[in-house]
PDB file of C-alpha atoms in Angstrom:
ATOM      1  CA  ASP G   1      49.429 -24.981 -85.506  1.00 91.00           C
ATOM      2  CA  ILE G   2      47.585 -26.820 -88.255  1.00 95.00           C
ATOM      3  CA  GLN G   3      49.112 -30.228 -89.019  1.00 96.00           C
ATOM      4  CA  MET G   4      49.417 -31.542 -92.556  1.00 97.00           C
ATOM      5  CA  THR G   5      49.768 -35.184 -93.548  1.00 98.00           C
ATOM      6  CA  GLN G   6      50.422 -36.696 -96.966  1.00 98.00           C
ATOM      7  CA  SER G   7      50.097 -40.188 -98.348  1.00 98.00           C
ATOM      8  CA  PRO G   8      51.805 -42.116 -99.579  1.00 98.00           C
ATOM      9  CA  SER G   9      55.236 -41.007 -98.438  1.00 98.00           C
ATOM     10  CA  SER G  10      56.678 -42.444-101.624  1.00 98.00           C
ATOM     11  CA  LEU G  11      55.497 -44.220-104.749  1.00 97.00           C
ATOM     12  CA  SER G  12      56.849 -45.804-107.898  1.00 98.00           C
ATOM     13  CA  ALA G  13      54.864 -45.706-111.117  1.00 97.00           C
ATOM     14  CA  SER G  14      55.412 -46.314-114.802  1.00 97.00           C
ATOM     15  CA  VAL G  15      55.611 -43.644-117.450  1.00 98.00           C
ATOM     16  CA  GLY G  16      52.074 -42.847-118.544  1.00 97.00           C
ATOM     17  CA  ASP G  17      50.485 -43.940-115.269  1.00 98.00           C
ATOM     18  CA  ARG G  18      48.012 -41.827-113.363  1.00 98.00           C
ATOM     19  CA  VAL G  19      49.477 -40.799-110.011  1.00 98.00           C
ATOM     20  CA  THR G  20      47.449 -39.572-107.054  1.00 98.00           C
ATOM     21  CA  ILE G  21      48.702 -38.045-103.814  1.00 98.00           C
ATOM     22  CA  THR G  22      46.491 -37.104-100.897  1.00 98.00           C
ATOM     23  CA  CYS G  23      46.976 -34.372 -98.325  1.00 98.00           C
ATOM     24  CA  GLN G  24      44.973 -33.993 -95.151  1.00 98.00           C
ATOM     25  CA  ALA G  25      44.767 -30.994 -92.830  1.00 98.00           C
ATOM     26  CA  SER G  26      44.108 -31.302 -89.107  1.00 97.00           C
ATOM     27  CA  GLN G  27      41.288 -28.756 -89.386  1.00 97.00           C
ATOM     28  CA  ASP G  28      39.141 -27.153 -92.053  1.00 97.00           C
ATOM     29  CA  ILE G  29      41.317 -24.960 -94.287  1.00 97.00           C
ATOM     30  CA  SER G  30      38.680 -24.324 -96.976  1.00 96.00           C
ATOM     31  CA  ASN G  31      40.591 -24.328-100.271  1.00 96.00           C
ATOM     32  CA  TYR G  32      43.665 -22.578 -98.860  1.00 96.00           C
ATOM     33  CA  LEU G  33      46.096 -25.191-100.086  1.00 97.00           C
ATOM     34  CA  ASN G  34      49.046 -25.113-102.473  1.00 98.00           C
ATOM     35  CA  TRP G  35      51.128 -27.845-104.121  1.00 98.00           C
ATOM     36  CA  TYR G  36      54.845 -27.656-104.899  1.00 98.00           C
ATOM     37  CA  GLN G  37      57.249 -29.832-106.849  1.00 98.00           C
ATOM     38  CA  GLN G  38      60.857 -30.150-105.695  1.00 98.00           C
ATOM     39  CA  LYS G  39      63.463 -31.847-107.828  1.00 97.00           C
ATOM     40  CA  PRO G  40      66.715 -33.025-106.205  1.00 94.00           C
ATOM     41  CA  GLY G  41      69.059 -30.165-105.401  1.00 94.00           C
ATOM     42  CA  LYS G  42      66.546 -27.550-106.514  1.00 97.00           C
ATOM     43  CA  ALA G  43      64.196 -25.114-104.830  1.00 98.00           C
ATOM     44  CA  PRO G  44      60.500 -25.996-104.704  1.00 98.00           C
ATOM     45  CA  LYS G  45      58.333 -24.844-107.582  1.00 98.00           C
ATOM     46  CA  LEU G  46      54.712 -23.769-107.214  1.00 98.00           C
ATOM     47  CA  LEU G  47      52.383 -25.978-109.284  1.00 98.00           C
ATOM     48  CA  ILE G  48      48.884 -25.417-107.912  1.00 98.00           C
ATOM     49  CA  TYR G  49      47.356 -22.751-105.665  1.00 97.00           C
ATOM     50  CA  ASP G  50      43.927 -22.493-104.056  1.00 96.00           C
ATOM     51  CA  ALA G  51      43.702 -26.284-104.183  1.00 98.00           C
ATOM     52  CA  SER G  52      42.891 -26.480-107.877  1.00 98.00           C
ATOM     53  CA  ASN G  53      44.327 -23.531-109.799  1.00 98.00           C
ATOM     54  CA  LEU G  54      47.209 -24.346-112.112  1.00 98.00           C
ATOM     55  CA  GLU G  55      50.111 -21.911-111.932  1.00 97.00           C
ATOM     56  CA  THR G  56      50.947 -20.270-115.243  1.00 96.00           C
ATOM     57  CA  GLY G  57      53.204 -22.411-117.396  1.00 97.00           C
ATOM     58  CA  VAL G  58      52.583 -25.653-115.495  1.00 98.00           C
ATOM     59  CA  PRO G  59      51.575 -28.591-117.734  1.00 97.00           C
ATOM     60  CA  SER G  60      47.923 -29.525-117.696  1.00 98.00           C
ATOM     61  CA  ARG G  61      48.677 -33.115-116.668  1.00 98.00           C
ATOM     62  CA  PHE G  62      48.953 -31.733-113.142  1.00 98.00           C
ATOM     63  CA  SER G  63      45.738 -31.064-111.252  1.00 98.00           C
ATOM     64  CA  GLY G  64      44.424 -30.611-107.757  1.00 98.00           C
ATOM     65  CA  SER G  65      41.101 -30.880-105.998  1.00 98.00           C
ATOM     66  CA  GLY G  66      39.500 -30.870-102.591  1.00 98.00           C
ATOM     67  CA  SER G  67      38.391 -28.547 -99.836  1.00 98.00           C
ATOM     68  CA  GLY G  68      37.969 -28.592 -96.097  1.00 97.00           C
ATOM     69  CA  THR G  69      40.432 -31.137 -94.759  1.00 98.00           C
ATOM     70  CA  ASP G  70      40.990 -33.526 -97.679  1.00 98.00           C
ATOM     71  CA  PHE G  71      42.865 -32.734-100.864  1.00 98.00           C
ATOM     72  CA  THR G  72      44.127 -34.636-103.887  1.00 98.00           C
ATOM     73  CA  PHE G  73      46.975 -33.958-106.302  1.00 98.00           C
ATOM     74  CA  THR G  74      47.016 -35.866-109.590  1.00 98.00           C
ATOM     75  CA  ILE G  75      49.462 -36.367-112.425  1.00 98.00           C
ATOM     76  CA  SER G  76      47.296 -37.708-115.240  1.00 98.00           C
ATOM     77  CA  SER G  77      50.138 -39.277-117.220  1.00 98.00           C
ATOM     78  CA  LEU G  78      53.466 -39.547-115.414  1.00 98.00           C
ATOM     79  CA  GLN G  79      56.470 -38.312-117.379  1.00 98.00           C
ATOM     80  CA  PRO G  80      60.176 -38.932-116.639  1.00 97.00           C
ATOM     81  CA  GLU G  81      60.657 -35.248-115.815  1.00 97.00           C
ATOM     82  CA  ASP G  82      58.033 -35.511-113.048  1.00 98.00           C
ATOM     83  CA  ILE G  83      60.441 -37.405-110.801  1.00 97.00           C
ATOM     84  CA  ALA G  84      60.426 -35.220-107.693  1.00 98.00           C
ATOM     85  CA  THR G  85      59.063 -34.789-104.209  1.00 98.00           C
ATOM     86  CA  TYR G  86      55.678 -33.112-103.967  1.00 98.00           C
ATOM     87  CA  TYR G  87      54.581 -31.017-100.997  1.00 98.00           C
ATOM     88  CA  CYS G  88      51.237 -29.606 -99.989  1.00 98.00           C
ATOM     89  CA  GLN G  89      51.124 -26.367 -97.959  1.00 98.00           C
ATOM     90  CA  GLN G  90      48.254 -24.685 -96.147  1.00 97.00           C
ATOM     91  CA  TYR G  91      47.818 -20.940 -95.846  1.00 95.00           C
ATOM     92  CA  ASP G  92      44.552 -20.741 -93.937  1.00 94.00           C
ATOM     93  CA  ASN G  93      46.438 -19.764 -90.800  1.00 92.00           C
ATOM     94  CA  LEU G  94      49.906 -18.748 -89.771  1.00 92.00           C
ATOM     95  CA  PRO G  95      52.276 -20.517 -89.715  1.00 93.00           C
ATOM     96  CA  PRO G  96      52.070 -21.742 -93.312  1.00 95.00           C
ATOM     97  CA  ILE G  97      52.760 -25.435 -92.718  1.00 96.00           C
ATOM     98  CA  PHE G  98      54.087 -27.797 -95.368  1.00 97.00           C
ATOM     99  CA  GLY G  99      53.193 -31.465 -95.567  1.00 98.00           C
ATOM    100  CA  PRO G 100      55.908 -34.113 -95.126  1.00 98.00           C
ATOM    101  CA  GLY G 101      56.202 -34.704 -98.865  1.00 98.00           C
ATOM    102  CA  THR G 102      55.612 -37.538-101.320  1.00 98.00           C
ATOM    103  CA  LYS G 103      58.552 -38.832-103.333  1.00 98.00           C
ATOM    104  CA  VAL G 104      57.614 -39.961-106.836  1.00 98.00           C
ATOM    105  CA  ASP G 105      59.872 -42.356-108.766  1.00 97.00           C
ATOM    106  CA  ILE G 106      59.694 -44.126-112.088  1.00 96.00           C
ATOM    107  CA  LYS G 107      59.180 -47.890-111.877  1.00 93.00           C
TER     108      LYS G 107
ATOM    109  CA  GLN Y   1      62.100 -10.727-113.700  1.00 95.00           C
ATOM    110  CA  VAL Y   2      61.893 -11.738-110.054  1.00 97.00           C
ATOM    111  CA  THR Y   3      64.988 -13.255-108.478  1.00 98.00           C
ATOM    112  CA  LEU Y   4      66.039 -13.985-104.913  1.00 98.00           C
ATOM    113  CA  ARG Y   5      69.455 -15.037-103.663  1.00 98.00           C
ATOM    114  CA  GLU Y   6      70.471 -16.197-100.212  1.00 98.00           C
ATOM    115  CA  SER Y   7      73.887 -15.480 -98.756  1.00 98.00           C
ATOM    116  CA  GLY Y   8      75.609 -16.254 -95.489  1.00 97.00           C
ATOM    117  CA  PRO Y   9      78.129 -18.566 -93.871  1.00 98.00           C
ATOM    118  CA  ALA Y  10      78.295 -22.173 -94.962  1.00 98.00           C
ATOM    119  CA  LEU Y  11      79.572 -23.301 -91.572  1.00 98.00           C
ATOM    120  CA  VAL Y  12      78.731 -22.108 -88.082  1.00 98.00           C
ATOM    121  CA  LYS Y  13      79.731 -23.484 -84.706  1.00 98.00           C
ATOM    122  CA  PRO Y  14      77.240 -24.637 -82.088  1.00 97.00           C
ATOM    123  CA  THR Y  15      75.912 -21.783 -79.909  1.00 97.00           C
ATOM    124  CA  GLN Y  16      76.832 -19.186 -82.531  1.00 98.00           C
ATOM    125  CA  THR Y  17      74.341 -16.827 -84.171  1.00 98.00           C
ATOM    126  CA  LEU Y  18      73.546 -17.331 -87.853  1.00 98.00           C
ATOM    127  CA  THR Y  19      72.888 -14.310 -90.051  1.00 98.00           C
ATOM    128  CA  LEU Y  20      71.458 -14.874 -93.527  1.00 98.00           C
ATOM    129  CA  THR Y  21      70.688 -12.268 -96.146  1.00 98.00           C
ATOM    130  CA  CYS Y  22      68.145 -12.540 -98.942  1.00 98.00           C
ATOM    131  CA  THR Y  23      68.837 -10.111-101.773  1.00 98.00           C
ATOM    132  CA  PHE Y  24      66.023  -9.807-104.265  1.00 98.00           C
ATOM    133  CA  SER Y  25      65.126  -7.998-107.450  1.00 97.00           C
ATOM    134  CA  GLY Y  26      62.117  -7.609-109.701  1.00 96.00           C
ATOM    135  CA  PHE Y  27      59.772  -6.518-106.928  1.00 95.00           C
ATOM    136  CA  SER Y  28      59.745  -4.167-103.968  1.00 93.00           C
ATOM    137  CA  LEU Y  29      58.958  -4.909-100.346  1.00 93.00           C
ATOM    138  CA  SER Y  30      57.516  -1.439-100.070  1.00 90.00           C
ATOM    139  CA  THR Y  31      54.742  -2.567-102.435  1.00 86.00           C
ATOM    140  CA  SER Y  32      51.493  -3.276-100.642  1.00 89.00           C
ATOM    141  CA  GLY Y  33      50.573  -6.950-100.508  1.00 91.00           C
ATOM    142  CA  MET Y  34      53.993  -8.536-100.690  1.00 94.00           C
ATOM    143  CA  CYS Y  35      56.096 -10.483 -98.203  1.00 95.00           C
ATOM    144  CA  VAL Y  36      59.301 -12.476 -98.018  1.00 97.00           C
ATOM    145  CA  SER Y  37      59.652 -15.665 -95.995  1.00 97.00           C
ATOM    146  CA  TRP Y  38      62.498 -17.862 -94.858  1.00 98.00           C
ATOM    147  CA  ILE Y  39      62.022 -21.619 -95.177  1.00 98.00           C
ATOM    148  CA  ARG Y  40      64.555 -24.331 -94.378  1.00 98.00           C
ATOM    149  CA  GLN Y  41      65.055 -27.972 -95.281  1.00 98.00           C
ATOM    150  CA  PRO Y  42      67.335 -30.349 -93.360  1.00 98.00           C
ATOM    151  CA  PRO Y  43      69.100 -32.861 -95.624  1.00 97.00           C
ATOM    152  CA  GLY Y  44      66.612 -35.453 -96.838  1.00 95.00           C
ATOM    153  CA  LYS Y  45      63.767 -33.933 -94.856  1.00 97.00           C
ATOM    154  CA  ALA Y  46      60.711 -31.762 -95.413  1.00 97.00           C
ATOM    155  CA  LEU Y  47      60.318 -28.019 -95.755  1.00 98.00           C
ATOM    156  CA  GLU Y  48      59.939 -25.990 -92.564  1.00 97.00           C
ATOM    157  CA  TRP Y  49      58.669 -22.415 -92.620  1.00 97.00           C
ATOM    158  CA  LEU Y  50      60.608 -20.087 -90.322  1.00 98.00           C
ATOM    159  CA  ALA Y  51      59.551 -16.458 -90.588  1.00 97.00           C
ATOM    160  CA  LEU Y  52      58.081 -13.740 -92.767  1.00 96.00           C
ATOM    161  CA  ILE Y  53      58.167  -9.997 -93.072  1.00 96.00           C
ATOM    162  CA  ASP Y  54      55.674  -8.035 -95.128  1.00 93.00           C
ATOM    163  CA  TRP Y  55      55.559  -4.688 -96.890  1.00 93.00           C
ATOM    164  CA  ASP Y  56      54.120  -3.072 -93.747  1.00 91.00           C
ATOM    165  CA  ASP Y  57      57.003  -4.398 -91.598  1.00 93.00           C
ATOM    166  CA  ASP Y  58      54.742  -6.934 -89.878  1.00 93.00           C
ATOM    167  CA  LYS Y  59      56.737  -9.958 -88.752  1.00 95.00           C
ATOM    168  CA  TYR Y  60      55.663 -13.520 -87.982  1.00 94.00           C
ATOM    169  CA  TYR Y  61      57.698 -16.449 -86.691  1.00 96.00           C
ATOM    170  CA  SER Y  62      57.583 -20.212 -86.415  1.00 96.00           C
ATOM    171  CA  THR Y  63      55.896 -21.208 -83.178  1.00 94.00           C
ATOM    172  CA  SER Y  64      58.710 -23.528 -82.163  1.00 95.00           C
ATOM    173  CA  LEU Y  65      61.591 -21.227 -83.136  1.00 97.00           C
ATOM    174  CA  LYS Y  66      60.276 -17.746 -82.410  1.00 96.00           C
ATOM    175  CA  THR Y  67      62.524 -17.169 -79.406  1.00 97.00           C
ATOM    176  CA  ARG Y  68      65.601 -17.667 -81.610  1.00 98.00           C
ATOM    177  CA  LEU Y  69      64.592 -15.824 -84.779  1.00 98.00           C
ATOM    178  CA  THR Y  70      64.656 -12.200 -85.860  1.00 98.00           C
ATOM    179  CA  ILE Y  71      63.673 -11.019 -89.324  1.00 98.00           C
ATOM    180  CA  SER Y  72      64.218  -7.536 -90.712  1.00 98.00           C
ATOM    181  CA  LYS Y  73      64.270  -5.736 -94.022  1.00 97.00           C
ATOM    182  CA  ASP Y  74      66.186  -2.985 -95.738  1.00 96.00           C
ATOM    183  CA  THR Y  75      63.854  -1.746 -98.436  1.00 95.00           C
ATOM    184  CA  SER Y  76      66.480   0.544 -99.969  1.00 94.00           C
ATOM    185  CA  LYS Y  77      68.817  -2.421-100.516  1.00 96.00           C
ATOM    186  CA  ASN Y  78      66.063  -4.913-101.436  1.00 97.00           C
ATOM    187  CA  GLN Y  79      67.254  -7.211 -98.670  1.00 98.00           C
ATOM    188  CA  VAL Y  80      65.692  -9.316 -95.933  1.00 98.00           C
ATOM    189  CA  VAL Y  81      67.879 -10.530 -93.085  1.00 98.00           C
ATOM    190  CA  LEU Y  82      67.238 -13.495 -90.794  1.00 98.00           C
ATOM    191  CA  THR Y  83      69.171 -14.102 -87.609  1.00 98.00           C
ATOM    192  CA  MET Y  84      68.955 -17.354 -85.666  1.00 98.00           C
ATOM    193  CA  THR Y  85      70.622 -17.543 -82.278  1.00 98.00           C
ATOM    194  CA  ASN Y  86      72.109 -20.474 -80.391  1.00 98.00           C
ATOM    195  CA  MET Y  87      72.700 -22.664 -83.440  1.00 98.00           C
ATOM    196  CA  ASP Y  88      72.736 -26.439 -82.961  1.00 98.00           C
ATOM    197  CA  PRO Y  89      73.716 -29.308 -85.271  1.00 98.00           C
ATOM    198  CA  VAL Y  90      69.991 -30.051 -85.786  1.00 98.00           C
ATOM    199  CA  ASP Y  91      69.758 -26.646 -87.502  1.00 98.00           C
ATOM    200  CA  THR Y  92      71.915 -27.947 -90.344  1.00 98.00           C
ATOM    201  CA  ALA Y  93      69.789 -27.325 -93.414  1.00 98.00           C
ATOM    202  CA  THR Y  94      69.399 -25.575 -96.722  1.00 98.00           C
ATOM    203  CA  TYR Y  95      67.860 -22.185 -96.022  1.00 98.00           C
ATOM    204  CA  TYR Y  96      65.622 -20.638 -98.677  1.00 98.00           C
ATOM    205  CA  CYS Y  97      64.045 -17.240 -98.990  1.00 98.00           C
ATOM    206  CA  ALA Y  98      60.845 -17.004-100.986  1.00 98.00           C
ATOM    207  CA  ARG Y  99      58.426 -14.322-102.091  1.00 97.00           C
ATOM    208  CA  ALA Y 100      54.704 -14.512-101.469  1.00 96.00           C
ATOM    209  CA  PRO Y 101      51.839 -12.189-102.285  1.00 94.00           C
ATOM    210  CA  VAL Y 102      49.683 -11.562 -99.253  1.00 91.00           C
ATOM    211  CA  ASP Y 103      45.977 -12.335 -99.460  1.00 82.00           C
ATOM    212  CA  SER Y 104      43.092 -10.220 -98.186  1.00 78.00           C
ATOM    213  CA  SER Y 105      43.504 -11.696 -94.698  1.00 78.00           C
ATOM    214  CA  GLY Y 106      47.132 -10.651 -94.529  1.00 78.00           C
ATOM    215  CA  LEU Y 107      48.396 -14.204 -94.915  1.00 85.00           C
ATOM    216  CA  PRO Y 108      51.093 -15.308 -97.382  1.00 89.00           C
ATOM    217  CA  TYR Y 109      49.140 -16.659-100.327  1.00 90.00           C
ATOM    218  CA  TYR Y 110      51.655 -18.889-102.090  1.00 95.00           C
ATOM    219  CA  PHE Y 111      55.432 -18.939-102.496  1.00 97.00           C
ATOM    220  CA  ASP Y 112      55.822 -18.134-106.166  1.00 96.00           C
ATOM    221  CA  TYR Y 113      59.527 -17.296-106.374  1.00 98.00           C
ATOM    222  CA  TRP Y 114      62.327 -18.966-104.428  1.00 98.00           C
ATOM    223  CA  GLY Y 115      66.038 -18.460-104.098  1.00 98.00           C
ATOM    224  CA  GLN Y 116      68.394 -21.326-104.901  1.00 98.00           C
ATOM    225  CA  GLY Y 117      68.990 -21.954-101.203  1.00 98.00           C
ATOM    226  CA  THR Y 118      72.135 -21.881 -99.103  1.00 98.00           C
ATOM    227  CA  LEU Y 119      73.375 -24.887 -97.137  1.00 98.00           C
ATOM    228  CA  VAL Y 120      74.330 -24.097 -93.564  1.00 98.00           C
ATOM    229  CA  THR Y 121      76.189 -26.739 -91.578  1.00 98.00           C
ATOM    230  CA  VAL Y 122      76.417 -26.482 -87.808  1.00 98.00           C
ATOM    231  CA  SER Y 123      79.489 -28.243 -86.507  1.00 97.00           C
ATOM    232  CA  SER Y 124      82.382 -27.625 -84.175  1.00 96.00           C
TER     233      SER Y 124
END
């Protein structure tokens, strides 16, 4: 199985800050990577697919980039409603593995 | 609109078999290029993919759990059922079903619609 890692595991930032999360795959997955947001007590929500494509209706302050093994997820200006855990997920191979998550808090 | 809803017991005893049902609407699992997956999340932990079934009745399972899992569908009822045998307290988790379109390679592309999840506790 492909292994996914994320860093950091958690972060605190101020409203308006730029936030960056990285995700690394254990082997080349091209751009077959998705990002999800999960708020406490809620199901995950798809934000970005194919590493950099914004899902319909998702605010443009969210973005993703990368290919191969290294990927980046960015919130350009952190908002209070962005408090959540963010997960990357590869779909290059079965099983579709999720990363361990990054918890984002407001400082 | 697309909705999914999980149902099943909230509490199971160790060694018992868990049966969960995902009832969905707004799409059909007889439509080419669609699948439904089960994904779980232990309290305070990460998401773990368990199994999927696609429109063509192809089934795939988690490497570590495949001996305990069975997934099936009833297209006429718009339902997907997951059974997990020999339940253990470490299987305590919120269990989600989620829809995914399937890409040209036959792999689930992204999970675009999720159920609300159902918490299953394994305890004697």
